[in-house]
């Protein structure tokens, strides 16, 4: 989906007029901040250019795979950071990054506009930028054409009528895969989640390495037109699958959602911390937050940011997504992944 020109012009005008970002270093000469991020990061170049015009800072974007790969890279390079700031470590991996000391404390003046609702660290080393709740998605046309009732819950996915229809991502290599695993643990508990996954396995679940393969190749509701009409994706994914009639061809099952928040922070040890802080301010600003829905198909963390009109019906924000405490995820993540791999033979 292309960014709306009129909205973009307004954002650029607001930035160049002097939006409320911390500081203005234009008179200090050119500067570059390296922002390490995941492969899905996207921002209108005009908005990045307007930020540079206001602050004198060029944002150099370096992409390092999905959220899991990004976190691993940041941990492995923490003694010699490969950038100044990072965006895209999500709530399933945040506890690991914090335990490893990847990020430096910084409280943005923009954080009290909503991002603090999702704070995971008393030192404010991470600031919430967006929400990307992970949910089961279905191809509604596929079910309608075959007269098969649509599934709605976790329990439905293990029923015989949905045998060989579900594709998921490996939680060891995929952020949405890990979020879905955590969602089943939140739903069934430490004692029963493995039994649930055994039922999924017996019902023909397919597990692949990452979201691109699951959604783009195996899912029947995407452009890939794969063989499986049920996939683990995002609550916002149906907004990318709107047909010529203006209606979405897919649907997120809102009773299967796990809250996933993406964070940004200043990398500990960066010699360019002051300018990196301004980039964090920018990511939390009204101007950048207004771009995230149509460019990255996620929900802005900042309050009062309008969503595209089509999202009201195609991609409503889940009201009661599952979650697990960060300390529980940190304590159990590696053990749960190994148990999952043993169960699925991955």
CSV table of N, CA and C in Angstrom, one decimal, residues 167 206 208 212-222 225-229:
chain,number,residue,atom,x,y,z
A,167,UNK,N,-0.3,-23.4,8.8
A,167,UNK,CA,1.1,-23.2,8.7
A,167,UNK,C,1.6,-22.2,9.7
A,206,UNK,N,2.0,-27.5,9.6
A,206,UNK,CA,3.3,-27.3,8.9
A,206,UNK,C,4.1,-26.2,9.6
A,208,UNK,N,7.5,-23.8,9.2
A,208,UNK,CA,8.5,-23.3,8.3
A,208,UNK,C,9.4,-22.3,9.0
A,212,UNK,N,8.0,-14.9,5.9
A,212,UNK,CA,8.0,-14.7,4.5
A,212,UNK,C,7.5,-16.0,3.8
A,213,UNK,N,8.1,-17.1,4.2
A,213,UNK,CA,7.8,-18.4,3.6
A,213,UNK,C,6.4,-18.8,4.0
A,214,UNK,N,6.0,-18.7,5.3
A,214,UNK,CA,4.7,-19.1,5.7
A,214,UNK,C,3.6,-18.3,5.0
A,215,UNK,N,3.7,-17.0,5.0
A,215,UNK,CA,2.7,-16.1,4.5
A,215,UNK,C,2.7,-16.0,3.0
A,216,UNK,N,3.9,-15.8,2.5
A,216,UNK,CA,4.1,-15.6,1.0
A,216,UNK,C,4.0,-16.8,0.1
A,217,UNK,N,4.3,-18.0,0.7
A,217,UNK,CA,4.4,-19.2,-0.1
A,217,UNK,C,3.3,-20.2,0.2
A,218,UNK,N,3.0,-20.4,1.5
A,218,UNK,CA,2.1,-21.5,2.0
A,218,UNK,C,0.7,-21.0,2.1
A,219,UNK,N,0.5,-19.7,2.4
A,219,UNK,CA,-0.8,-19.2,2.8
A,219,UNK,C,-1.6,-19.0,1.5
A,220,UNK,N,-2.9,-19.5,1.4
A,220,UNK,CA,-3.7,-19.3,0.2
A,220,UNK,C,-4.2,-17.9,0.0
A,221,UNK,N,-4.3,-17.2,1.1
A,221,UNK,CA,-4.8,-15.8,1.1
A,221,UNK,C,-3.9,-14.7,0.6
A,222,UNK,N,-2.6,-15.1,0.4
A,222,UNK,CA,-1.6,-14.1,0.0
A,222,UNK,C,-1.4,-14.1,-1.5
A,225,UNK,N,-0.7,-17.5,-3.2
A,225,UNK,CA,-1.7,-18.5,-3.4
A,225,UNK,C,-1.3,-19.9,-3.1
A,226,UNK,N,-0.8,-20.1,-1.8
A,226,UNK,CA,-0.3,-21.4,-1.4
A,226,UNK,C,-1.5,-22.3,-1.1
A,227,UNK,N,-1.2,-23.5,-0.6
A,227,UNK,CA,-2.2,-24.5,-0.4
A,227,UNK,C,-2.9,-24.5,1.0
A,228,UNK,N,-2.4,-23.6,1.9
A,228,UNK,CA,-3.0,-23.7,3.3
A,228,UNK,C,-3.7,-22.4,3.6
A,229,UNK,N,-5.0,-22.5,4.1
A,229,UNK,CA,-5.8,-21.3,4.3
A,229,UNK,C,-5.7,-20.7,5.7
